[in-house]
Tab-separated table of C-alpha atoms in Angstrom:
chain	number	residue	atom	x	y	z
A	284	UNK	CA	-1.802	-15.367	12.043
A	285	UNK	CA	0.434	-13.094	9.990
A	286	UNK	CA	2.050	-10.378	12.085
A	287	UNK	CA	4.365	-7.591	11.010
A	288	UNK	CA	5.806	-5.399	13.767
A	289	UNK	CA	7.865	-2.339	12.892
A	290	UNK	CA	10.360	-0.610	15.154
A	291	UNK	CA	13.149	1.938	15.037
A	292	UNK	CA	11.255	5.113	14.270
A	293	UNK	CA	11.759	8.460	15.922
A	294	UNK	CA	12.955	12.035	15.526
A	295	UNK	CA	16.055	12.561	13.400
A	296	UNK	CA	17.782	15.637	12.038
A	297	UNK	CA	17.922	16.353	8.296
A	298	UNK	CA	20.888	14.691	6.658
A	299	UNK	CA	21.192	12.001	9.300
A	300	UNK	CA	20.410	8.288	9.113
A	301	UNK	CA	17.903	5.913	10.641
A	302	UNK	CA	17.283	2.179	10.334
A	303	UNK	CA	13.842	0.637	10.593
A	304	UNK	CA	13.165	-2.995	11.396
A	305	UNK	CA	10.188	-5.245	10.844
A	306	UNK	CA	9.733	-8.538	12.696
A	307	UNK	CA	7.573	-10.997	10.789
A	308	UNK	CA	5.729	-14.034	12.072
A	309	UNK	CA	2.881	-16.353	11.160
A	310	UNK	CA	4.168	-17.255	7.699
A	311	UNK	CA	7.301	-18.592	6.003
A	312	UNK	CA	9.189	-15.316	5.684
A	313	UNK	CA	11.821	-16.628	3.271
A	314	UNK	CA	9.157	-17.538	0.707
A	315	UNK	CA	7.823	-13.998	0.306
A	316	UNK	CA	8.940	-10.745	-1.207
A	317	UNK	CA	8.679	-7.933	1.351
A	318	UNK	CA	8.180	-4.197	1.071
A	319	UNK	CA	7.967	-0.808	2.759
A	320	UNK	CA	5.199	1.713	2.130
A	321	UNK	CA	4.989	5.165	3.719
A	322	UNK	CA	2.353	7.770	4.420
A	323	UNK	CA	3.176	11.389	5.162
A	324	UNK	CA	0.922	13.075	7.756
A	325	UNK	CA	-2.574	13.600	6.336
A	326	UNK	CA	-1.358	12.416	2.924
A	327	UNK	CA	-1.708	9.372	0.697
A	328	UNK	CA	0.265	6.153	0.393
A	329	UNK	CA	3.653	5.911	-1.310
A	330	UNK	CA	5.540	2.708	-2.107
A	331	UNK	CA	9.133	2.942	-0.867
A	332	UNK	CA	10.941	-0.332	-1.551
A	333	UNK	CA	10.567	-4.031	-2.358
A	334	UNK	CA	13.007	-6.893	-1.885
A	335	UNK	CA	13.009	-10.383	-3.369
A	336	UNK	CA	12.950	-13.575	-1.325
A	337	UNK	CA	16.726	-14.015	-1.310
A	338	UNK	CA	17.485	-10.306	-1.170
A	339	UNK	CA	19.259	-10.378	-4.504
A	340	UNK	CA	16.783	-8.032	-6.165
A	341	UNK	CA	15.617	-4.695	-4.813
A	342	UNK	CA	13.322	-2.041	-6.248
A	343	UNK	CA	12.865	1.632	-5.345
A	344	UNK	CA	11.062	4.706	-6.646
A	345	UNK	CA	13.225	7.624	-7.730
A	346	UNK	CA	12.265	9.579	-4.593
A	347	UNK	CA	14.404	7.335	-2.359
A	348	UNK	CA	16.765	5.573	-4.774
A	349	UNK	CA	20.375	6.001	-3.688
A	350	UNK	CA	19.381	7.087	-0.158
A	351	UNK	CA	17.336	4.139	1.153
A	352	UNK	CA	18.394	0.477	1.253
A	353	UNK	CA	16.026	-2.403	1.897
A	354	UNK	CA	17.480	-5.650	3.256
A	355	UNK	CA	16.378	-8.802	5.001
A	356	UNK	CA	17.578	-11.554	7.296
A	357	UNK	CA	15.620	-14.702	6.534
A	358	UNK	CA	17.124	-16.550	9.519
A	359	UNK	CA	15.613	-13.908	11.793
A	360	UNK	CA	12.415	-13.337	9.758
A	361	UNK	CA	13.284	-9.676	9.736
A	362	UNK	CA	13.095	-6.862	7.224
A	363	UNK	CA	15.071	-3.634	7.376
A	364	UNK	CA	15.092	-0.180	5.830
A	365	UNK	CA	18.296	1.833	6.085
A	366	UNK	CA	17.489	5.483	5.449
A	367	UNK	CA	20.373	7.869	4.782
A	368	UNK	CA	20.532	11.570	3.947
A	369	UNK	CA	17.067	12.045	5.373
A	370	UNK	CA	14.991	15.017	4.261
A	371	UNK	CA	11.970	16.708	5.816
A	372	UNK	CA	9.824	15.189	3.067
A	373	UNK	CA	10.709	11.720	4.365
A	374	UNK	CA	8.615	12.446	7.460
A	375	UNK	CA	5.940	9.758	7.440
A	376	UNK	CA	4.542	6.637	8.986
A	377	UNK	CA	6.444	3.703	7.499
A	378	UNK	CA	4.604	0.435	7.029
A	379	UNK	CA	6.142	-2.976	6.565
A	380	UNK	CA	4.015	-4.904	4.068
A	381	UNK	CA	3.920	-8.326	2.472
A	382	UNK	CA	3.370	-8.274	-1.279
A	383	UNK	CA	1.611	-11.022	-3.193
A	384	UNK	CA	2.165	-10.363	-6.911
A	385	UNK	CA	3.073	-6.851	-5.738
A	386	UNK	CA	-0.270	-6.155	-4.121
A	387	UNK	CA	0.153	-5.713	-0.371
A	388	UNK	CA	-1.993	-8.243	1.448
A	389	UNK	CA	-0.667	-7.763	4.976
A	390	UNK	CA	0.509	-4.582	6.678
A	391	UNK	CA	2.155	-3.764	9.977
A	392	UNK	CA	0.822	-1.117	12.331
A	393	UNK	CA	3.390	1.399	11.138
A	394	UNK	CA	6.232	3.362	12.739
A	395	UNK	CA	6.583	7.136	12.698
A	396	UNK	CA	9.692	8.846	11.377
A	397	UNK	CA	10.034	12.596	11.861
A	398	UNK	CA	12.830	14.453	10.120
A	399	UNK	CA	13.289	17.842	11.714
A	400	UNK	CA	15.963	20.043	13.223
B	164	UNK	CA	5.686	5.748	-14.362
B	165	UNK	CA	1.986	4.893	-14.275
B	166	UNK	CA	-0.026	7.793	-12.879
B	167	UNK	CA	-3.187	6.800	-11.009
B	168	UNK	CA	-5.939	9.421	-11.219
B	169	UNK	CA	-8.521	8.765	-8.514
B	170	UNK	CA	-11.834	10.553	-8.037
B	171	UNK	CA	-13.667	11.989	-6.248
B	172	UNK	CA	-11.460	13.490	-3.529
B	173	UNK	CA	-14.255	13.046	-1.004
B	174	UNK	CA	-17.912	12.163	-0.766
B	175	UNK	CA	-20.576	12.055	1.903
B	176	UNK	CA	-23.482	9.643	1.848
B	177	UNK	CA	-26.157	8.343	4.168
B	178	UNK	CA	-26.237	4.774	5.403
B	179	UNK	CA	-27.891	2.467	2.909
B	180	UNK	CA	-26.831	4.491	-0.132
B	181	UNK	CA	-24.389	3.417	-2.833
B	182	UNK	CA	-21.078	5.061	-3.655
B	183	UNK	CA	-18.754	4.828	-6.615
B	184	UNK	CA	-15.042	5.605	-6.600
B	185	UNK	CA	-13.075	5.802	-9.835
B	186	UNK	CA	-9.468	5.123	-10.695
B	187	UNK	CA	-7.908	5.784	-14.091
B	188	UNK	CA	-4.318	4.681	-14.720
B	189	UNK	CA	-2.274	6.452	-17.365
B	190	UNK	CA	-1.684	3.137	-19.133
B	191	UNK	CA	-3.367	-0.228	-19.284
B	192	UNK	CA	-3.054	-2.560	-16.315
B	193	UNK	CA	-4.232	-5.586	-18.302
B	194	UNK	CA	-1.647	-8.309	-18.661
B	195	UNK	CA	-1.714	-9.937	-22.085
B	196	UNK	CA	-0.222	-13.062	-20.579
B	197	UNK	CA	-2.934	-13.949	-18.068
B	198	UNK	CA	-5.700	-11.434	-18.900
B	199	UNK	CA	-5.618	-10.095	-15.338
B	200	UNK	CA	-5.812	-6.431	-14.404
B	201	UNK	CA	-3.173	-5.545	-11.816
B	202	UNK	CA	-5.345	-3.126	-9.850
B	203	UNK	CA	-6.086	-3.351	-6.121
B	204	UNK	CA	-8.316	-1.372	-3.762
B	205	UNK	CA	-7.549	-0.571	-0.129
B	206	UNK	CA	-9.571	0.733	2.781
B	207	UNK	CA	-7.879	2.726	5.528
B	208	UNK	CA	-9.985	3.484	8.590
B	209	UNK	CA	-8.941	6.356	10.889
B	210	UNK	CA	-5.840	5.466	12.853
B	211	UNK	CA	-5.429	2.082	11.196
B	212	UNK	CA	-3.217	0.466	8.585
B	213	UNK	CA	-4.583	-0.012	5.069
B	214	UNK	CA	-6.583	-3.166	4.425
B	215	UNK	CA	-6.753	-4.985	1.090
B	216	UNK	CA	-10.325	-5.125	-0.230
B	217	UNK	CA	-10.072	-6.074	-3.898
B	218	UNK	CA	-7.305	-7.390	-6.152
B	219	UNK	CA	-7.072	-8.196	-9.850
B	220	UNK	CA	-9.657	-5.422	-10.201
B	221	UNK	CA	-12.630	-7.533	-9.116
B	222	UNK	CA	-11.566	-10.331	-6.737
B	223	UNK	CA	-12.617	-9.719	-3.156
B	224	UNK	CA	-10.062	-10.503	-0.467
B	225	UNK	CA	-11.171	-13.176	1.984
B	226	UNK	CA	-13.540	-11.796	4.608
B	227	UNK	CA	-14.483	-8.644	2.701
B	228	UNK	CA	-18.260	-8.080	2.606
B	229	UNK	CA	-19.902	-8.578	-0.776
B	230	UNK	CA	-21.195	-4.999	-0.774
B	231	UNK	CA	-17.676	-4.060	-1.944
B	232	UNK	CA	-17.515	-4.599	-5.700
B	233	UNK	CA	-14.582	-3.938	-7.988
B	234	UNK	CA	-14.992	-3.608	-11.717
B	235	UNK	CA	-13.301	-2.322	-14.839
B	236	UNK	CA	-10.428	-3.189	-17.103
B	237	UNK	CA	-7.489	-1.608	-18.870
B	238	UNK	CA	-7.507	2.064	-17.957
B	239	UNK	CA	-10.838	2.501	-16.197
B	240	UNK	CA	-11.692	0.997	-12.819
B	241	UNK	CA	-14.423	1.431	-10.233
B	242	UNK	CA	-14.978	0.503	-6.618
B	243	UNK	CA	-18.657	0.365	-5.746
B	244	UNK	CA	-19.875	0.157	-2.170
B	245	UNK	CA	-23.540	-0.740	-2.035
B	246	UNK	CA	-25.650	-0.308	1.105
B	247	UNK	CA	-23.010	1.845	2.819
B	248	UNK	CA	-22.640	1.234	6.546
B	249	UNK	CA	-21.310	3.576	9.237
B	250	UNK	CA	-18.289	1.286	9.585
B	251	UNK	CA	-17.311	2.068	5.978
B	252	UNK	CA	-16.108	5.513	7.073
B	253	UNK	CA	-12.565	5.476	5.716
B	254	UNK	CA	-10.126	6.572	3.041
B	255	UNK	CA	-10.006	4.401	-0.058
B	256	UNK	CA	-6.998	3.990	-2.353
B	257	UNK	CA	-6.343	2.225	-5.619
B	258	UNK	CA	-2.955	0.672	-6.367
B	259	UNK	CA	-1.452	-0.408	-9.652
B	260	UNK	CA	0.782	-3.446	-9.163
B	261	UNK	CA	1.421	-3.971	-12.867
B	262	UNK	CA	4.888	-2.468	-12.988
B	263	UNK	CA	7.529	-0.668	-10.958
B	264	UNK	CA	7.365	1.909	-9.574
B	265	UNK	CA	4.186	0.761	-7.858
B	266	UNK	CA	1.816	3.721	-7.587
B	267	UNK	CA	-1.276	4.558	-5.574
B	268	UNK	CA	-4.187	6.812	-6.346
B	269	UNK	CA	-4.464	9.984	-4.279
B	270	UNK	CA	-7.278	8.606	-2.155
B	271	UNK	CA	-10.996	9.173	-1.593
B	272	UNK	CA	-12.398	10.139	1.779
B	273	UNK	CA	-15.808	8.593	2.477
B	274	UNK	CA	-17.900	10.343	5.085
B	275	UNK	CA	-21.215	9.190	6.477
B	276	UNK	CA	-23.939	11.807	6.842
């Protein structure tokens, strides 16, 4: 059974940093692209980042490019999202997701990030 | 960027009725290489993570009831839910996975009368 478990969320002040983690199991992690998707409170879904199997290619929307960095450790079956220069508009539930041809077929339960002073 | 225009914002129906949700991308999602439309539909029940219902515009994900039907091509797509059940109470989103940046529709809230 595919499982994706996020951790690392919490309350952080504007301008500070936070790193999210996602522990994957139930599939061969190194064979799959991985991604992060977020959802602001009472709002819709927004794709945040995607990383290739080896980690050599990464993709971001303009809203987070230059501030967020997606990475992975295939030996640990883990995915990460380093978030720097956080803004109030980054407040959201962050989901770890597994893409298949860029559609997300498995999702974690999500982790909440609140950016507030 | 491909803008996904989704409608309606919300709708309320009684059990047993049929609903239709629309999604119109700002450019075609049809790949000339494999003739597939890179459009997916998701269901998000209250307090839960999104769940993949439909991909390639009309292919149901394993385990999804056949009352969920995806259709359309190019720049005009529809999710039809026939014989709506109380358990279908949820938000529904379309996603274009044709090109980066990947973009979602704004969502449709389905309420059961």
